[in-house]
Amino acid sequence: MNHSDSTRLIVSVVKNDSVSIFRRDIYIEPGKSVSLHFSDGKLTFGGDLGLINSYLQDSDQITKVIRKQHSENFEKFISLSEQDADLYLTRVTKPYNELNVKIQQDSHLSTYHKELLLHSNYLFATSERKNFNFYRQLRNISKAEKRWTREGTKENFYSPDYFSNFSVNPYFLKINPITYSHYIGLDFNVQLTAPIDHHISLTDKNWDSKYEVIKEAILAKTDITQYHEFILAMHNCTYLATEYNFEKADAIVNSFKSAYPTSDYLTDLEYLLSEISVTKAGQLPPQVAVNDIEGKEFTLADLKGKLVYLDFWATWCGPCIEELKYSKKLSKKYADNPDIVFMYISKDGDVEKWKRYLAKHPDLKGMHGIDKQSQNSLSSGFRVDGIPHYALIEKDGKIINSYADRPSVLLNNDVLDKLLK
């Protein structure tokens, strides 16, 4: 495998169009080869770039372990004091430091590849801290909101830290665009998007104007002028990934197209727009079968005539488990109404763990199914890129909202009552 430019690409191998064998991002350079060997469930690398890709795979594995720890212990760790949280993050990111020692001592690595790997691991560790602190801020959002209210002005786009704190590191963007784009996205949300959302909620301004405010803020930050197109495209992709209003999404893509008519990012934006059209209100939902706890298949078509509230979750997802507390209250509220069904679709890879969880929580009333661990899954059909995720299906079998309110929100509004009339 050779390539005309240094970058990292994603390679996915799928069996029979359904069972995912592996998905890995691969580092490639001009004129250098890399080979992939998959045997007995293990992926190994060869060729000129085999060693660096092996180390990058080790980094990815460390990241997966850390994220699993974050998720499984979400409630415990998210509530730590700032000092204890820092100690926790130092401990869980220690494997990166141990891997860095190994990299520095490896005489088979070039100086350039050592530098690249060390910076990549630093980026991974920093991203995990950013990810963790992002959720800590969400938990303590009231403190941040008070400051945004006090210090946010029209001149700083209601985001007091944006101009001083938000930046782009071109080196990180080159060596690991996938991870760094995620890092930038989190930082962008904390520094700009969240404060603007807060300001809009206080002033009851039209939410449709949010995109233009964010676009103006991006263009106003002159120290990142060369990245304006990239950041705006990245923001648009993030927005479109969770936007289910086709008209709004179409307007945003057209606005970007007017500003950057020859942009390389237009292909991705237009693809996301086409995806939104599939799950917009009034469309039939994907009819992908899932298995119930007995192993029997069922689809959403089996529930035509009922209002269906879909909950995509997993036993390892901390925020999902938090919302299930409200799910129980919500299903109890409508227990005597035969016209509504609460359907819980688990993303667990461990079927037995899922069954054990349900056995321990018999008060989680509704239909339970486990999704396929493949691209041909119900969650993929609904464009679920993170959980928990919720959707509402009308009695006529068509989509009402592919990005419905959480149970904790529905308990305090009359959305379901209106739909059941």
XYZ file of N, CA, C and O in Angstrom, residues 122-216:
380
model
N 0.761 11.970 23.394
C 0.436 13.158 24.182
C -0.955 13.660 23.802
O -1.752 14.044 24.668
N -1.237 13.626 22.495
C -2.548 14.070 22.020
C -3.653 13.154 22.539
O -4.701 13.623 22.980
N -3.419 11.842 22.502
C -4.405 10.902 23.031
C -4.684 11.188 24.502
O -5.843 11.268 24.932
N -3.611 11.323 25.298
C -3.770 11.560 26.735
C -4.481 12.883 27.002
O -5.370 12.969 27.854
N -4.094 13.918 26.248
C -4.722 15.228 26.410
C -6.196 15.184 26.018
O -7.048 15.796 26.671
N -6.488 14.452 24.942
C -7.879 14.330 24.494
C -8.741 13.640 25.538
O -9.899 14.002 25.754
N -8.174 12.611 26.181
C -8.935 11.913 27.214
C -9.217 12.833 28.404
O -10.295 12.795 28.999
N -8.258 13.660 28.749
C -8.494 14.647 29.809
C -9.571 15.632 29.378
O -10.468 15.967 30.151
N -9.478 16.085 28.148
C -10.463 17.022 27.627
C -11.850 16.382 27.623
O -12.842 17.003 28.015
N -11.926 15.131 27.204
C -13.195 14.407 27.147
C -13.801 14.273 28.545
O -14.990 14.520 28.761
N -12.967 13.869 29.495
C -13.416 13.680 30.876
C -13.872 15.007 31.478
O -14.939 15.094 32.096
N -13.069 16.047 31.291
C -13.407 17.352 31.863
C -14.633 17.973 31.209
O -15.356 18.761 31.825
N -14.855 17.610 29.940
C -16.059 18.077 29.247
C -17.316 17.588 29.975
O -18.240 18.362 30.245
N -17.327 16.311 30.353
C -18.491 15.770 31.057
C -18.571 16.277 32.494
O -19.658 16.428 33.051
N -17.405 16.551 33.088
C -17.424 17.157 34.425
C -18.061 18.547 34.362
O -18.815 18.932 35.253
N -17.755 19.279 33.311
C -18.335 20.621 33.170
C -19.843 20.526 32.967
O -20.596 21.351 33.498
N -20.261 19.523 32.197
C -21.700 19.340 32.007
C -22.399 19.088 33.340
O -23.512 19.563 33.582
N -21.738 18.301 34.200
C -22.321 17.989 35.504
C -22.381 19.242 36.379
O -23.297 19.398 37.191
N -21.384 20.122 36.227
C -21.329 21.348 37.025
C -21.625 22.570 36.156
O -20.993 23.622 36.298
N -22.576 22.397 35.259
C -22.830 23.415 34.249
C -23.312 24.738 34.854
O -23.055 25.808 34.302
N -23.999 24.664 35.987
C -24.540 25.893 36.575
C -23.435 26.880 36.931
O -23.592 28.102 36.781
N -22.291 26.374 37.385
C -21.160 27.239 37.734
C -20.629 27.944 36.487
O -20.364 29.157 36.512
N -20.490 27.183 35.395
C -19.999 27.773 34.145
C -21.010 28.773 33.590
O -20.630 29.840 33.096
N -22.288 28.441 33.700
C -23.326 29.328 33.164
C -23.352 30.676 33.874
O -23.603 31.710 33.240
N -23.088 30.677 35.165
C -23.062 31.941 35.908
C -21.955 32.839 35.366
O -22.137 34.049 35.216
N -20.803 32.244 35.072
C -19.689 33.026 34.538
C -19.997 33.515 33.126
O -19.684 34.650 32.768
N -20.593 32.636 32.298
C -20.958 33.052 30.941
C -21.938 34.223 30.970
O -21.831 35.151 30.181
N -22.885 34.164 31.913
C -23.861 35.243 32.035
C -23.188 36.537 32.468
O -23.493 37.621 31.961
N -22.239 36.413 33.384
C -21.564 37.580 33.951
C -20.573 38.213 32.967
O -20.480 39.432 32.866
N -19.845 37.380 32.224
C -18.741 37.895 31.403
C -18.992 37.835 29.903
O -18.218 38.395 29.121
N -20.055 37.160 29.480
C -20.340 37.068 28.055
C -20.914 38.361 27.502
O -21.808 38.965 28.093
N -20.372 38.809 26.349
C -20.856 40.025 25.717
C -21.028 39.780 24.218
O -20.564 38.773 23.684
N -21.689 40.710 23.558
C -21.863 40.600 22.114
C -20.508 40.589 21.419
O -20.303 39.884 20.417
N -19.554 41.373 21.960
C -18.231 41.489 21.344
C -17.454 40.174 21.414
O -16.690 39.853 20.500
N -17.606 39.406 22.516
C -16.895 38.124 22.601
C -17.809 36.942 22.274
O -17.512 35.800 22.611
N -18.935 37.249 21.609
C -19.906 36.243 21.184
C -20.433 35.423 22.369
O -20.671 34.225 22.260
N -20.558 36.125 23.507
C -21.123 35.539 24.729
C -20.277 34.369 25.239
O -20.742 33.543 26.019
N -19.022 34.321 24.781
C -18.123 33.214 25.109
C -16.811 33.791 25.624
O -15.877 34.029 24.843
N -16.709 34.050 26.926
C -15.556 34.784 27.479
C -14.197 34.140 27.268
O -13.174 34.826 27.341
N -14.136 32.821 27.018
C -12.839 32.158 26.882
C -12.451 31.849 25.443
O -11.340 31.391 25.174
N -13.360 32.061 24.512
C -13.133 31.621 23.131
C -11.900 32.255 22.493
O -11.013 31.559 21.983
N -11.805 33.569 22.514
C -10.708 34.241 21.810
C -9.346 33.988 22.451
O -8.329 33.955 21.771
N -9.324 33.767 23.760
C -8.044 33.570 24.435
C -7.628 32.100 24.504
O -6.430 31.785 24.503
N -8.595 31.178 24.556
C -8.264 29.771 24.806
C -8.326 28.848 23.593
O -7.629 27.832 23.553
N -9.160 29.149 22.618
C -9.330 28.226 21.502
C -8.229 28.425 20.461
O -7.956 29.548 20.043
N -7.585 27.324 20.075
C -6.510 27.399 19.083
C -6.439 26.091 18.289
O -7.094 25.108 18.634
N -5.621 26.094 17.243
C -5.423 24.905 16.413
C -3.927 24.640 16.311
O -3.149 25.544 15.998
N -3.525 23.399 16.589
C -2.127 22.994 16.479
C -1.937 22.269 15.141
O -2.412 21.148 14.981
N -1.260 22.902 14.159
C -1.132 22.294 12.828
C -0.394 20.957 12.827
O -0.681 20.086 12.014
N 0.562 20.783 13.770
C 1.317 19.532 13.822
C 0.403 18.383 14.244
O 0.420 17.307 13.651
N -0.387 18.592 15.285
C -1.313 17.557 15.735
C -2.346 17.241 14.651
O -2.748 16.096 14.482
N -2.756 18.272 13.934
C -3.736 18.077 12.876
C -3.171 17.190 11.776
O -3.902 16.418 11.155
N -1.868 17.265 11.549
C -1.223 16.457 10.520
C -1.007 15.020 10.975
O -1.316 14.078 10.249
N -0.469 14.833 12.190
C -0.088 13.482 12.604
C -1.271 12.612 12.995
O -1.212 11.393 12.864
N -2.349 13.224 13.481
C -3.507 12.424 13.867
C -4.777 13.239 13.696
O -5.386 13.689 14.666
N -5.210 13.439 12.440
C -6.373 14.296 12.189
C -7.651 13.773 12.813
O -8.525 14.552 13.184
N -7.778 12.449 12.962
C -9.014 11.871 13.503
C -9.169 12.237 14.977
O -10.174 12.809 15.402
N -8.141 11.896 15.779
C -8.199 12.192 17.213
C -8.205 13.689 17.469
O -8.952 14.193 18.312
N -7.372 14.422 16.725
C -7.274 15.853 16.980
C -8.554 16.595 16.594
O -8.928 17.564 17.250
N -9.213 16.133 15.550
C -10.489 16.750 15.180
C -11.506 16.568 16.299
O -12.302 17.470 16.588
N -11.488 15.390 16.933
C -12.373 15.151 18.080
C -12.023 16.103 19.223
O -12.907 16.692 19.858
N -10.715 16.268 19.463
C -10.231 17.180 20.514
C -10.709 18.604 20.228
O -11.231 19.289 21.111
N -10.513 19.048 18.992
C -10.930 20.401 18.609
C -12.429 20.563 18.788
O -12.915 21.594 19.268
N -13.180 19.516 18.407
C -14.632 19.582 18.536
C -15.090 19.775 19.965
O -15.973 20.588 20.250
N -14.455 19.028 20.905
C -14.799 19.181 22.317
C -14.442 20.582 22.805
O -15.225 21.231 23.510
N -13.244 21.035 22.448
C -12.785 22.351 22.885
C -13.685 23.448 22.315
O -14.045 24.400 23.014
N -14.047 23.297 21.052
C -14.899 24.269 20.386
C -16.259 24.346 21.076
O -16.823 25.425 21.270
N -16.770 23.185 21.475
C -18.070 23.152 22.134
C -18.019 23.856 23.489
O -18.917 24.637 23.831
N -16.955 23.578 24.255
C -16.812 24.184 25.586
C -16.581 25.691 25.492
O -17.169 26.472 26.239
N -15.708 26.095 24.557
C -15.303 27.496 24.478
C -16.316 28.386 23.767
O -16.392 29.575 24.042
N -17.107 27.820 22.819
C -17.981 28.675 22.021
C -19.431 28.209 21.954
O -20.343 28.960 22.293
N -19.649 26.967 21.528
C -21.025 26.516 21.287
C -21.885 26.524 22.549
O -23.008 27.047 22.534
N -21.366 25.959 23.639
C -22.148 25.890 24.883
C -22.492 27.277 25.431
O -23.640 27.528 25.823
N -21.534 28.218 25.485
C -21.888 29.568 25.960
C -22.932 30.252 25.076
O -23.811 30.966 25.589
N -22.851 30.045 23.756
C -23.849 30.637 22.864
C -25.218 30.014 23.108
O -26.242 30.719 23.159
N -25.251 28.699 23.296
C -26.516 28.024 23.624
C -27.123 28.617 24.898
O -28.338 28.837 24.987
N -26.257 28.855 25.882
C -26.724 29.425 27.152
C -27.308 30.812 26.938
O -28.381 31.130 27.467
N -26.634 31.633 26.163
C -27.120 32.986 25.896
C -28.475 32.946 25.183
O -29.388 33.707 25.537
N -28.617 32.065 24.211
C -29.878 31.954 23.478
C -31.007 31.538 24.412
O -32.124 32.058 24.333
N -30.703 30.600 25.328
C -31.747 30.139 26.258
C -32.193 31.252 27.200
O -33.354 31.299 27.629
N -31.273 32.175 27.529
C -31.613 33.282 28.429
C -32.416 34.371 27.730
O -33.268 35.017 28.339
N -32.134 34.578 26.457
C -32.735 35.705 25.740
C -33.926 35.310 24.873
O -34.558 36.177 24.259
N -34.206 33.983 24.806
C -35.320 33.489 23.986
C -35.176 33.911 22.531
O -36.154 34.149 21.830
N -33.917 34.005 22.083
C -33.693 34.350 20.685
C -34.014 33.154 19.796
O -34.103 32.016 20.251
N -34.176 33.426 18.505
C -34.470 32.381 17.541
C -33.280 31.430 17.435
O -32.175 31.840 17.095
N -33.498 30.162 17.714
C -32.420 29.178 17.661
C -31.847 29.048 16.257
O -30.713 28.620 16.074
N -32.639 29.386 15.242
C -32.154 29.285 13.867
C -30.998 30.241 13.598
O -30.256 30.075 12.632
N -30.835 31.268 14.431
C -29.757 32.231 14.220
C -28.430 31.743 14.803
O -27.385 32.360 14.572
N -28.461 30.652 15.521
C -27.256 30.153 16.178
C -26.134 29.873 15.178
O -24.974 30.232 15.419
N -26.463 29.259 14.067
C -25.434 28.926 13.081
C -24.709 30.173 12.595
O -23.478 30.182 12.482
N -25.451 31.224 12.309
C -24.835 32.455 11.806
C -23.941 33.102 12.860
O -22.902 33.670 12.541
N -24.349 33.015 14.143
C -23.525 33.573 15.224
C -22.207 32.812 15.322
O -21.127 33.410 15.437
N -22.285 31.480 15.268
C -21.079 30.657 15.345
C -20.183 30.900 14.132
O -18.959 31.023 14.261
N -20.788 30.999 12.962
C -20.019 31.270 11.744
C -19.289 32.609 11.868
O -18.097 32.723 11.529
N -19.978 33.628 12.369
C -19.373 34.946 12.539
C -18.224 34.894 13.536
O -17.182 35.543 13.342
